PDB file of C-alpha atoms in Angstrom:
ATOM      1  CA  UNK T   1     -18.201 -73.227  -1.606  1.00  0.00           C
ATOM      2  CA  UNK T   2     -16.593 -74.382  -4.869  1.00  0.00           C
ATOM      3  CA  UNK T   3     -14.878 -77.790  -4.812  1.00  0.00           C
ATOM      4  CA  UNK T   4     -16.028 -78.570  -1.268  1.00  0.00           C
ATOM      5  CA  UNK T   5     -17.368 -81.960  -2.362  1.00  0.00           C
ATOM      6  CA  UNK T   6     -13.980 -82.961  -3.779  1.00  0.00           C
ATOM      7  CA  UNK T   7     -12.012 -81.832  -0.748  1.00  0.00           C
ATOM      8  CA  UNK T   8      -9.837 -79.626  -2.983  1.00  0.00           C
ATOM      9  CA  UNK T   9     -10.228 -76.025  -1.774  1.00  0.00           C
ATOM     10  CA  UNK T  10      -8.341 -72.888  -2.763  1.00  0.00           C
ATOM     11  CA  UNK T  11      -9.532 -69.930  -0.681  1.00  0.00           C
ATOM     12  CA  UNK T  12      -8.053 -66.485  -0.092  1.00  0.00           C
ATOM     13  CA  UNK T  13      -9.197 -63.563   2.068  1.00  0.00           C
ATOM     14  CA  UNK T  14      -8.122 -59.964   1.520  1.00  0.00           C
ATOM     15  CA  UNK T  15      -7.468 -58.616   5.017  1.00  0.00           C
ATOM     16  CA  UNK T  16      -8.274 -55.105   3.805  1.00  0.00           C
ATOM     17  CA  UNK T  17     -11.911 -56.239   3.777  1.00  0.00           C
ATOM     18  CA  UNK T  18     -11.734 -57.587   7.350  1.00  0.00           C
ATOM     19  CA  UNK T  19     -12.828 -55.358  10.245  1.00  0.00           C
ATOM     20  CA  UNK T  20     -12.724 -52.492   7.776  1.00  0.00           C
ATOM     21  CA  UNK T  21     -15.395 -50.304   9.407  1.00  0.00           C
ATOM     22  CA  UNK T  22     -13.837 -48.424  12.352  1.00  0.00           C
ATOM     23  CA  UNK T  23     -17.267 -48.024  13.930  1.00  0.00           C
ATOM     24  CA  UNK T  24     -17.836 -51.769  14.252  1.00  0.00           C
ATOM     25  CA  UNK T  25     -14.272 -53.160  14.094  1.00  0.00           C
ATOM     26  CA  UNK T  26     -13.790 -53.739  17.821  1.00  0.00           C
ATOM     27  CA  UNK T  27     -17.186 -55.388  18.276  1.00  0.00           C
ATOM     28  CA  UNK T  28     -16.681 -57.570  15.189  1.00  0.00           C
ATOM     29  CA  UNK T  29     -13.214 -58.575  16.358  1.00  0.00           C
ATOM     30  CA  UNK T  30     -14.493 -59.626  19.773  1.00  0.00           C
ATOM     31  CA  UNK T  31     -17.380 -61.555  18.221  1.00  0.00           C
ATOM     32  CA  UNK T  32     -15.178 -63.420  15.722  1.00  0.00           C
ATOM     33  CA  UNK T  33     -12.633 -64.260  18.423  1.00  0.00           C
ATOM     34  CA  UNK T  34     -15.431 -65.661  20.572  1.00  0.00           C
ATOM     35  CA  UNK T  35     -15.973 -68.321  17.881  1.00  0.00           C
ATOM     36  CA  UNK T  36     -12.504 -69.749  18.582  1.00  0.00           C
ATOM     37  CA  UNK T  37     -11.366 -71.956  21.477  1.00  0.00           C
ATOM     38  CA  UNK T  38      -9.851 -70.049  24.371  1.00  0.00           C
ATOM     39  CA  UNK T  39      -6.267 -71.101  23.563  1.00  0.00           C
ATOM     40  CA  UNK T  40      -6.687 -69.846  19.982  1.00  0.00           C
ATOM     41  CA  UNK T  41      -8.088 -66.554  21.212  1.00  0.00           C
ATOM     42  CA  UNK T  42      -5.003 -66.128  23.390  1.00  0.00           C
ATOM     43  CA  UNK T  43      -2.649 -66.780  20.484  1.00  0.00           C
ATOM     44  CA  UNK T  44      -4.440 -64.278  18.265  1.00  0.00           C
ATOM     45  CA  UNK T  45      -4.370 -61.683  21.025  1.00  0.00           C
ATOM     46  CA  UNK T  46      -0.604 -61.969  21.491  1.00  0.00           C
ATOM     47  CA  UNK T  47       0.058 -60.103  18.260  1.00  0.00           C
ATOM     48  CA  UNK T  48       0.784 -56.434  18.878  1.00  0.00           C
ATOM     49  CA  UNK T  49      -0.078 -55.068  15.453  1.00  0.00           C
ATOM     50  CA  UNK T  50      -3.772 -55.036  14.547  1.00  0.00           C
ATOM     51  CA  UNK T  51      -3.023 -56.239  11.000  1.00  0.00           C
ATOM     52  CA  UNK T  52      -1.188 -59.249  12.429  1.00  0.00           C
ATOM     53  CA  UNK T  53      -4.116 -60.050  14.720  1.00  0.00           C
ATOM     54  CA  UNK T  54      -6.432 -59.903  11.708  1.00  0.00           C
ATOM     55  CA  UNK T  55      -4.237 -62.331   9.744  1.00  0.00           C
ATOM     56  CA  UNK T  56      -4.059 -64.744  12.671  1.00  0.00           C
ATOM     57  CA  UNK T  57      -7.816 -64.534  13.244  1.00  0.00           C
ATOM     58  CA  UNK T  58      -8.697 -65.088   9.586  1.00  0.00           C
ATOM     59  CA  UNK T  59      -6.253 -67.999   9.373  1.00  0.00           C
ATOM     60  CA  UNK T  60      -8.084 -69.793  12.150  1.00  0.00           C
ATOM     61  CA  UNK T  61     -11.512 -69.031  10.697  1.00  0.00           C
ATOM     62  CA  UNK T  62     -10.394 -70.368   7.310  1.00  0.00           C
ATOM     63  CA  UNK T  63      -9.208 -73.608   8.903  1.00  0.00           C
ATOM     64  CA  UNK T  64     -12.505 -74.113  10.708  1.00  0.00           C
ATOM     65  CA  UNK T  65     -14.483 -73.367   7.588  1.00  0.00           C
ATOM     66  CA  UNK T  66     -12.412 -75.859   5.599  1.00  0.00           C
ATOM     67  CA  UNK T  67     -12.779 -78.656   8.143  1.00  0.00           C
ATOM     68  CA  UNK T  68     -16.489 -78.088   8.657  1.00  0.00           C
ATOM     69  CA  UNK T  69     -17.198 -77.835   4.910  1.00  0.00           C
ATOM     70  CA  UNK T  70     -15.220 -80.877   3.786  1.00  0.00           C
ATOM     71  CA  UNK T  71     -15.501 -83.169   6.817  1.00  0.00           C
ATOM     72  CA  UNK T  72     -18.873 -82.078   8.158  1.00  0.00           C
ATOM     73  CA  UNK T  73     -17.317 -81.225  11.510  1.00  0.00           C
ATOM     74  CA  UNK T  74     -18.783 -78.571  13.805  1.00  0.00           C
ATOM     75  CA  UNK T  75     -17.307 -75.159  12.969  1.00  0.00           C
ATOM     76  CA  UNK T  76     -17.226 -74.232  16.655  1.00  0.00           C
ATOM     77  CA  UNK T  77     -15.912 -77.538  17.967  1.00  0.00           C
ATOM     78  CA  UNK T  78     -13.553 -78.917  15.311  1.00  0.00           C
ATOM     79  CA  UNK T  79     -10.212 -79.850  16.928  1.00  0.00           C
ATOM     80  CA  UNK T  80      -7.056 -78.545  15.243  1.00  0.00           C
ATOM     81  CA  UNK T  81      -3.602 -79.803  16.171  1.00  0.00           C
ATOM     82  CA  UNK T  82      -0.087 -79.222  14.809  1.00  0.00           C
ATOM     83  CA  UNK T  83       2.930 -81.325  13.945  1.00  0.00           C
ATOM     84  CA  UNK T  84       6.274 -80.592  15.566  1.00  0.00           C
ATOM     85  CA  UNK T  85       7.119 -78.629  12.416  1.00  0.00           C
ATOM     86  CA  UNK T  86       3.945 -76.550  12.730  1.00  0.00           C
ATOM     87  CA  UNK T  87       1.697 -78.126  10.061  1.00  0.00           C
ATOM     88  CA  UNK T  88      -1.950 -77.852  11.202  1.00  0.00           C
ATOM     89  CA  UNK T  89      -4.264 -80.829  10.872  1.00  0.00           C
ATOM     90  CA  UNK T  90      -7.591 -82.211  12.031  1.00  0.00           C
ATOM     91  CA  UNK T  91      -7.024 -85.349  14.166  1.00  0.00           C
ATOM     92  CA  UNK T  92      -8.581 -88.768  13.681  1.00  0.00           C
ATOM     93  CA  UNK T  93     -11.390 -88.007  16.101  1.00  0.00           C
ATOM     94  CA  UNK T  94     -13.087 -86.388  13.087  1.00  0.00           C
ATOM     95  CA  UNK T  95     -13.956 -89.093  10.503  1.00  0.00           C
ATOM     96  CA  UNK T  96     -12.819 -88.719   6.883  1.00  0.00           C
ATOM     97  CA  UNK T  97     -15.325 -89.222   4.068  1.00  0.00           C
ATOM     98  CA  UNK T  98     -14.450 -91.980   1.630  1.00  0.00           C
ATOM     99  CA  UNK T  99     -13.481 -89.578  -1.166  1.00  0.00           C
ATOM    100  CA  UNK T 100     -11.017 -87.705   1.104  1.00  0.00           C
ATOM    101  CA  UNK T 101      -8.968 -90.494   2.731  1.00  0.00           C
ATOM    102  CA  UNK T 102      -5.916 -88.252   3.240  1.00  0.00           C
ATOM    103  CA  UNK T 103      -7.707 -84.951   3.785  1.00  0.00           C
ATOM    104  CA  UNK T 104      -5.252 -82.274   4.840  1.00  0.00           C
ATOM    105  CA  UNK T 105      -4.813 -78.564   4.386  1.00  0.00           C
ATOM    106  CA  UNK T 106      -2.298 -75.788   4.808  1.00  0.00           C
ATOM    107  CA  UNK T 107      -2.692 -72.081   5.417  1.00  0.00           C
ATOM    108  CA  UNK T 108      -0.435 -69.062   5.015  1.00  0.00           C
ATOM    109  CA  UNK T 109      -0.660 -65.318   5.498  1.00  0.00           C
ATOM    110  CA  UNK T 110       1.524 -62.404   4.532  1.00  0.00           C
ATOM    111  CA  UNK T 111       0.925 -58.903   3.292  1.00  0.00           C
ATOM    112  CA  UNK T 112      -2.596 -58.412   2.008  1.00  0.00           C
ATOM    113  CA  UNK T 113      -3.788 -62.027   1.941  1.00  0.00           C
ATOM    114  CA  UNK T 114      -4.560 -65.084   4.025  1.00  0.00           C
ATOM    115  CA  UNK T 115      -4.875 -68.231   1.900  1.00  0.00           C
ATOM    116  CA  UNK T 116      -5.751 -71.899   2.393  1.00  0.00           C
ATOM    117  CA  UNK T 117      -5.353 -74.961   0.184  1.00  0.00           C
ATOM    118  CA  UNK T 118      -6.717 -78.443   0.920  1.00  0.00           C
ATOM    119  CA  UNK T 119      -6.341 -81.803  -0.798  1.00  0.00           C
ATOM    120  CA  UNK T 120      -8.182 -85.149  -0.527  1.00  0.00           C
ATOM    121  CA  UNK T 121      -5.237 -87.495  -1.290  1.00  0.00           C
ATOM    122  CA  UNK T 122      -1.952 -85.613  -1.786  1.00  0.00           C
ATOM    123  CA  UNK T 123      -0.249 -83.800   1.071  1.00  0.00           C
ATOM    124  CA  UNK T 124      -0.457 -80.062   0.485  1.00  0.00           C
ATOM    125  CA  UNK T 125       1.646 -77.027   1.341  1.00  0.00           C
ATOM    126  CA  UNK T 126       0.550 -73.391   1.006  1.00  0.00           C
ATOM    127  CA  UNK T 127       2.586 -70.190   1.005  1.00  0.00           C
ATOM    128  CA  UNK T 128       1.798 -66.520   0.483  1.00  0.00           C
ATOM    129  CA  UNK T 129       4.719 -64.273  -0.462  1.00  0.00           C
ATOM    130  CA  UNK T 130       4.088 -60.529  -0.351  1.00  0.00           C
ATOM    131  CA  UNK T 131       6.155 -57.755  -1.936  1.00  0.00           C
ATOM    132  CA  UNK T 132       8.781 -56.348   0.398  1.00  0.00           C
ATOM    133  CA  UNK T 133       6.945 -53.087   0.954  1.00  0.00           C
ATOM    134  CA  UNK T 134       3.818 -54.957   2.136  1.00  0.00           C
ATOM    135  CA  UNK T 135       5.527 -57.386   4.471  1.00  0.00           C
ATOM    136  CA  UNK T 136       4.919 -56.618   8.118  1.00  0.00           C
ATOM    137  CA  UNK T 137       7.736 -54.444   9.542  1.00  0.00           C
ATOM    138  CA  UNK T 138      10.062 -55.378   6.679  1.00  0.00           C
ATOM    139  CA  UNK T 139      12.280 -52.741   5.087  1.00  0.00           C
ATOM    140  CA  UNK T 140      12.876 -52.874   1.332  1.00  0.00           C
ATOM    141  CA  UNK T 141      16.224 -54.434   0.504  1.00  0.00           C
ATOM    142  CA  UNK T 142      18.492 -53.977  -2.472  1.00  0.00           C
ATOM    143  CA  UNK T 143      19.400 -56.991  -4.646  1.00  0.00           C
ATOM    144  CA  UNK T 144      22.834 -56.980  -3.022  1.00  0.00           C
ATOM    145  CA  UNK T 145      21.251 -57.081   0.452  1.00  0.00           C
ATOM    146  CA  UNK T 146      18.973 -59.960  -0.565  1.00  0.00           C
ATOM    147  CA  UNK T 147      21.872 -62.015  -1.912  1.00  0.00           C
ATOM    148  CA  UNK T 148      24.021 -61.296   1.117  1.00  0.00           C
ATOM    149  CA  UNK T 149      21.374 -62.125   3.708  1.00  0.00           C
ATOM    150  CA  UNK T 150      19.765 -65.071   1.900  1.00  0.00           C
ATOM    151  CA  UNK T 151      22.725 -66.522   0.025  1.00  0.00           C
ATOM    152  CA  UNK T 152      22.293 -69.937   1.644  1.00  0.00           C
ATOM    153  CA  UNK T 153      18.582 -70.095   0.783  1.00  0.00           C
ATOM    154  CA  UNK T 154      18.891 -70.710  -2.962  1.00  0.00           C
ATOM    155  CA  UNK T 155      21.106 -73.069  -4.922  1.00  0.00           C
ATOM    156  CA  UNK T 156      23.504 -71.941  -7.645  1.00  0.00           C
ATOM    157  CA  UNK T 157      21.059 -72.566 -10.506  1.00  0.00           C
ATOM    158  CA  UNK T 158      18.308 -70.623  -8.755  1.00  0.00           C
ATOM    159  CA  UNK T 159      20.572 -67.629  -8.141  1.00  0.00           C
ATOM    160  CA  UNK T 160      21.572 -67.746 -11.814  1.00  0.00           C
ATOM    161  CA  UNK T 161      17.906 -67.437 -12.825  1.00  0.00           C
ATOM    162  CA  UNK T 162      17.166 -64.723 -10.267  1.00  0.00           C
ATOM    163  CA  UNK T 163      20.230 -62.670 -11.244  1.00  0.00           C
ATOM    164  CA  UNK T 164      19.323 -63.009 -14.914  1.00  0.00           C
ATOM    165  CA  UNK T 165      16.028 -61.316 -14.050  1.00  0.00           C
ATOM    166  CA  UNK T 166      18.024 -58.476 -12.486  1.00  0.00           C
ATOM    167  CA  UNK T 167      20.302 -58.136 -15.522  1.00  0.00           C
ATOM    168  CA  UNK T 168      17.573 -58.247 -18.154  1.00  0.00           C
ATOM    169  CA  UNK T 169      14.505 -56.812 -16.424  1.00  0.00           C
ATOM    170  CA  UNK T 170      15.656 -54.826 -13.396  1.00  0.00           C
ATOM    171  CA  UNK T 171      15.468 -54.877  -9.555  1.00  0.00           C
ATOM    172  CA  UNK T 172      11.683 -55.288  -9.331  1.00  0.00           C
ATOM    173  CA  UNK T 173      11.819 -58.521 -11.330  1.00  0.00           C
ATOM    174  CA  UNK T 174      14.806 -59.701  -9.276  1.00  0.00           C
ATOM    175  CA  UNK T 175      12.775 -59.269  -6.091  1.00  0.00           C
ATOM    176  CA  UNK T 176       9.734 -60.960  -7.651  1.00  0.00           C
ATOM    177  CA  UNK T 177      11.791 -63.929  -8.867  1.00  0.00           C
ATOM    178  CA  UNK T 178      13.468 -64.337  -5.477  1.00  0.00           C
ATOM    179  CA  UNK T 179      10.089 -64.289  -3.719  1.00  0.00           C
ATOM    180  CA  UNK T 180       8.769 -66.896  -6.138  1.00  0.00           C
ATOM    181  CA  UNK T 181      11.619 -69.293  -5.363  1.00  0.00           C
ATOM    182  CA  UNK T 182      11.312 -68.619  -1.639  1.00  0.00           C
ATOM    183  CA  UNK T 183       7.579 -69.298  -1.812  1.00  0.00           C
ATOM    184  CA  UNK T 184       8.088 -72.562  -3.709  1.00  0.00           C
ATOM    185  CA  UNK T 185      10.503 -73.737  -1.031  1.00  0.00           C
ATOM    186  CA  UNK T 186       8.131 -72.745   1.767  1.00  0.00           C
ATOM    187  CA  UNK T 187       5.236 -74.617   0.162  1.00  0.00           C
ATOM    188  CA  UNK T 188       7.459 -77.707  -0.147  1.00  0.00           C
ATOM    189  CA  UNK T 189       8.531 -77.853   3.495  1.00  0.00           C
ATOM    190  CA  UNK T 190       5.036 -76.935   4.718  1.00  0.00           C
ATOM    191  CA  UNK T 191       3.576 -79.850   2.776  1.00  0.00           C
ATOM    192  CA  UNK T 192       6.180 -82.188   4.286  1.00  0.00           C
ATOM    193  CA  UNK T 193       5.462 -80.857   7.759  1.00  0.00           C
ATOM    194  CA  UNK T 194       9.013 -80.244   8.960  1.00  0.00           C
ATOM    195  CA  UNK T 195       9.037 -76.477   8.346  1.00  0.00           C
ATOM    196  CA  UNK T 196      12.288 -74.882   9.458  1.00  0.00           C
ATOM    197  CA  UNK T 197      13.763 -78.329  10.083  1.00  0.00           C
ATOM    198  CA  UNK T 198      14.533 -78.603   6.347  1.00  0.00           C
ATOM    199  CA  UNK T 199      17.469 -76.710   4.821  1.00  0.00           C
ATOM    200  CA  UNK T 200      15.833 -74.671   2.047  1.00  0.00           C
ATOM    201  CA  UNK T 201      18.958 -74.721  -0.120  1.00  0.00           C
ATOM    202  CA  UNK T 202      18.572 -78.483  -0.495  1.00  0.00           C
ATOM    203  CA  UNK T 203      15.469 -77.940  -2.655  1.00  0.00           C
ATOM    204  CA  UNK T 204      16.331 -76.433  -6.034  1.00  0.00           C
ATOM    205  CA  UNK T 205      13.451 -75.306  -8.245  1.00  0.00           C
ATOM    206  CA  UNK T 206      13.217 -74.792 -11.966  1.00  0.00           C
ATOM    207  CA  UNK T 207      10.251 -73.185 -13.666  1.00  0.00           C
ATOM    208  CA  UNK T 208       8.445 -75.585 -15.973  1.00  0.00           C
ATOM    209  CA  UNK T 209       6.434 -72.886 -17.729  1.00  0.00           C
ATOM    210  CA  UNK T 210       7.484 -69.302 -18.407  1.00  0.00           C
ATOM    211  CA  UNK T 211       5.376 -66.790 -16.534  1.00  0.00           C
ATOM    212  CA  UNK T 212       2.603 -65.313 -18.633  1.00  0.00           C
ATOM    213  CA  UNK T 213       0.895 -61.995 -18.144  1.00  0.00           C
ATOM    214  CA  UNK T 214      -1.708 -62.587 -15.450  1.00  0.00           C
ATOM    215  CA  UNK T 215      -0.955 -66.303 -15.394  1.00  0.00           C
ATOM    216  CA  UNK T 216       0.684 -68.697 -12.997  1.00  0.00           C
ATOM    217  CA  UNK T 217       3.946 -70.589 -12.903  1.00  0.00           C
ATOM    218  CA  UNK T 218       4.453 -74.351 -12.663  1.00  0.00           C
ATOM    219  CA  UNK T 219       7.713 -75.670 -11.239  1.00  0.00           C
ATOM    220  CA  UNK T 220       9.636 -78.861 -10.510  1.00  0.00           C
ATOM    221  CA  UNK T 221      12.163 -79.595  -7.782  1.00  0.00           C
ATOM    222  CA  UNK T 222      15.465 -81.382  -7.301  1.00  0.00           C
ATOM    223  CA  UNK T 223      16.646 -82.284  -3.806  1.00  0.00           C
ATOM    224  CA  UNK T 224      20.369 -82.139  -2.963  1.00  0.00           C
ATOM    225  CA  UNK T 225      21.147 -80.974  -6.536  1.00  0.00           C
ATOM    226  CA  UNK T 226      20.605 -84.396  -8.011  1.00  0.00           C
ATOM    227  CA  UNK T 227      17.446 -86.203  -7.041  1.00  0.00           C
ATOM    228  CA  UNK T 228      14.327 -85.431  -9.114  1.00  0.00           C
ATOM    229  CA  UNK T 229      11.046 -85.536  -7.230  1.00  0.00           C
ATOM    230  CA  UNK T 230       8.505 -86.859  -9.773  1.00  0.00           C
ATOM    231  CA  UNK T 231       5.785 -87.220  -7.130  1.00  0.00           C
ATOM    232  CA  UNK T 232       5.639 -83.470  -6.485  1.00  0.00           C
ATOM    233  CA  UNK T 233       3.728 -80.720  -8.271  1.00  0.00           C
ATOM    234  CA  UNK T 234       3.996 -76.965  -7.678  1.00  0.00           C
ATOM    235  CA  UNK T 235       1.899 -74.067  -8.880  1.00  0.00           C
ATOM    236  CA  UNK T 236       2.298 -70.366  -8.095  1.00  0.00           C
ATOM    237  CA  UNK T 237      -0.539 -67.965  -8.844  1.00  0.00           C
ATOM    238  CA  UNK T 238       0.067 -64.204  -8.850  1.00  0.00           C
ATOM    239  CA  UNK T 239      -2.459 -61.959  -7.126  1.00  0.00           C
ATOM    240  CA  UNK T 240      -1.795 -58.223  -6.834  1.00  0.00           C
ATOM    241  CA  UNK T 241       1.987 -58.682  -6.714  1.00  0.00           C
ATOM    242  CA  UNK T 242       1.707 -61.516  -4.174  1.00  0.00           C
ATOM    243  CA  UNK T 243       2.523 -65.145  -4.928  1.00  0.00           C
ATOM    244  CA  UNK T 244       0.024 -67.800  -3.815  1.00  0.00           C
ATOM    245  CA  UNK T 245       1.995 -71.042  -4.063  1.00  0.00           C
ATOM    246  CA  UNK T 246       0.704 -74.586  -3.593  1.00  0.00           C
ATOM    247  CA  UNK T 247       2.670 -77.839  -3.372  1.00  0.00           C
ATOM    248  CA  UNK T 248       1.224 -81.315  -3.829  1.00  0.00           C
ATOM    249  CA  UNK T 249       3.239 -84.340  -2.743  1.00  0.00           C
ATOM    250  CA  UNK T 250       3.142 -87.964  -1.609  1.00  0.00           C
ATOM    251  CA  UNK T 251       2.178 -89.013   1.938  1.00  0.00           C
ATOM    252  CA  UNK T 252       5.520 -90.860   2.166  1.00  0.00           C
ATOM    253  CA  UNK T 253       7.269 -87.466   2.314  1.00  0.00           C
ATOM    254  CA  UNK T 254       5.554 -86.437   5.550  1.00  0.00           C
ATOM    255  CA  UNK T 255       7.855 -85.622   8.474  1.00  0.00           C
ATOM    256  CA  UNK T 256       5.851 -86.041  11.673  1.00  0.00           C
ATOM    257  CA  UNK T 257       7.805 -86.608  14.879  1.00  0.00           C
ATOM    258  CA  UNK T 258       4.686 -86.911  17.026  1.00  0.00           C
ATOM    259  CA  UNK T 259       2.803 -89.174  14.607  1.00  0.00           C
ATOM    260  CA  UNK T 260      -0.589 -87.484  14.965  1.00  0.00           C
ATOM    261  CA  UNK T 261      -0.820 -86.145  11.426  1.00  0.00           C
ATOM    262  CA  UNK T 262       0.515 -89.340   9.844  1.00  0.00           C
ATOM    263  CA  UNK T 263      -2.181 -91.279  11.687  1.00  0.00           C
ATOM    264  CA  UNK T 264      -4.875 -89.338   9.829  1.00  0.00           C
ATOM    265  CA  UNK T 265      -3.651 -90.534   6.405  1.00  0.00           C
ATOM    266  CA  UNK T 266      -5.840 -93.508   5.538  1.00  0.00           C
ATOM    267  CA  UNK T 267      -4.088 -94.186   2.208  1.00  0.00           C
ATOM    268  CA  UNK T 268      -0.409 -93.507   2.945  1.00  0.00           C
ATOM    269  CA  UNK T 269       0.905 -95.987   0.343  1.00  0.00           C
ATOM    270  CA  UNK T 270       0.417 -94.411  -3.079  1.00  0.00           C
ATOM    271  CA  UNK T 271       1.910 -97.472  -4.795  1.00  0.00           C
ATOM    272  CA  UNK T 272      -1.142 -99.492  -3.723  1.00  0.00           C
ATOM    273  CA  UNK T 273      -3.228 -97.637  -6.314  1.00  0.00           C
ATOM    274  CA  UNK T 274      -0.798 -95.882  -8.626  1.00  0.00           C
ATOM    275  CA  UNK T 275      -3.455 -94.851 -11.141  1.00  0.00           C
ATOM    276  CA  UNK T 276      -5.630 -93.083  -8.564  1.00  0.00           C
ATOM    277  CA  UNK T 277      -2.588 -91.406  -7.035  1.00  0.00           C
ATOM    278  CA  UNK T 278      -1.306 -90.128 -10.383  1.00  0.00           C
ATOM    279  CA  UNK T 279      -4.726 -88.767 -11.254  1.00  0.00           C
ATOM    280  CA  UNK T 280      -4.878 -86.879  -7.951  1.00  0.00           C
ATOM    281  CA  UNK T 281      -1.351 -85.542  -8.387  1.00  0.00           C
ATOM    282  CA  UNK T 282      -2.002 -84.281 -11.918  1.00  0.00           C
ATOM    283  CA  UNK T 283      -5.589 -83.101 -11.408  1.00  0.00           C
ATOM    284  CA  UNK T 284      -6.342 -79.501 -12.272  1.00  0.00           C
ATOM    285  CA  UNK T 285      -6.663 -77.541  -9.055  1.00  0.00           C
ATOM    286  CA  UNK T 286      -9.336 -74.860  -8.860  1.00  0.00           C
ATOM    287  CA  UNK T 287      -8.101 -71.268  -9.016  1.00  0.00           C
ATOM    288  CA  UNK T 288      -8.051 -69.381  -5.752  1.00  0.00           C
ATOM    289  CA  UNK T 289     -11.460 -68.070  -4.815  1.00  0.00           C
ATOM    290  CA  UNK T 290     -11.523 -64.705  -3.043  1.00  0.00           C
ATOM    291  CA  UNK T 291     -13.924 -64.930  -0.109  1.00  0.00           C
ATOM    292  CA  UNK T 292     -14.898 -62.738   2.824  1.00  0.00           C
ATOM    293  CA  UNK T 293     -14.991 -63.514   6.517  1.00  0.00           C
ATOM    294  CA  UNK T 294     -18.776 -63.683   6.277  1.00  0.00           C
ATOM    295  CA  UNK T 295     -18.450 -66.475   3.697  1.00  0.00           C
ATOM    296  CA  UNK T 296     -16.499 -68.544   6.221  1.00  0.00           C
ATOM    297  CA  UNK T 297     -19.134 -68.506   8.948  1.00  0.00           C
ATOM    298  CA  UNK T 298     -22.062 -70.902   9.456  1.00  0.00           C
ATOM    299  CA  UNK T 299     -25.418 -69.281   8.854  1.00  0.00           C
ATOM    300  CA  UNK T 300     -26.329 -68.673  12.544  1.00  0.00           C
ATOM    301  CA  UNK T 301     -22.989 -66.950  13.221  1.00  0.00           C
ATOM    302  CA  UNK T 302     -23.233 -64.957   9.997  1.00  0.00           C
ATOM    303  CA  UNK T 303     -26.684 -63.725  10.974  1.00  0.00           C
ATOM    304  CA  UNK T 304     -25.426 -62.818  14.441  1.00  0.00           C
ATOM    305  CA  UNK T 305     -22.588 -60.815  12.890  1.00  0.00           C
ATOM    306  CA  UNK T 306     -25.054 -58.945  10.688  1.00  0.00           C
ATOM    307  CA  UNK T 307     -27.172 -58.087  13.722  1.00  0.00           C
ATOM    308  CA  UNK T 308     -24.087 -56.879  15.587  1.00  0.00           C
ATOM    309  CA  UNK T 309     -23.160 -54.564  12.704  1.00  0.00           C
ATOM    310  CA  UNK T 310     -26.682 -53.211  12.483  1.00  0.00           C
ATOM    311  CA  UNK T 311     -26.930 -52.500  16.210  1.00  0.00           C
ATOM    312  CA  UNK T 312     -23.480 -50.865  16.266  1.00  0.00           C
ATOM    313  CA  UNK T 313     -24.363 -48.437  13.508  1.00  0.00           C
ATOM    314  CA  UNK T 314     -27.932 -47.651  14.577  1.00  0.00           C
ATOM    315  CA  UNK T 315     -28.508 -44.072  15.789  1.00  0.00           C
TER     316      UNK T 315
END
């Protein structure tokens, strides 16, 4: 898989390609779930909607693929834990290679896609933001509804930008701009690890580059309306009307009440080697690579899945 050796992965799975054959879907689902620990199988099975179960299943397969590819851990046995804020991580029982001293990853799913980003030195946050009509059980909202319900989410400058999109380009661009800002905020707090513990309005984003047709958007952030965050980088990539947004930040920003994730960071002090840190922060990240569930599996499990499909469709 591209960039595995660097520890910098950008992977996305289209759930429309997952369990797509109704003849084999149930058997494939049971097989793929059997590759997860029992507690993970239970969590996947709690979702009522089949699409939600698929997203949860693919999320866990992506995480195992990432850890096994970068760290050399066993796909079937790699341990995955979470911070109090919900950030997943691989604990210290799995050794880090020398070129990935702060290996960490983040995963997100919404609408059509499940995506994962990993980094060798920076802490990373990942968010997928789907159009309203593709979000699970969400009803489309008018611009007035969005501003009323989410007024406290964005700061004054952000609302000014979003409303300018409404005035000059119409409701669809308003919704797209709001989702972009929401996704930037989500990637920020998911990189930090505190999740909902951080007031999203405190982080105000400005777009560093105007959006180009088919291109992405870079952004910068102020916290509490005044404090620039020079050690953060943000990039949002559009994919079929979704935003795939990645945040890179310093290990010093991590919020980890339990301490397990922080303990995995072997180089938490970026000032100790400022040149290496700056290079990692500013490095070009690979574009997201669209992969299938089959691509995530080790060869023996992939072969077993092929045999299962063949036997299920044989006359």
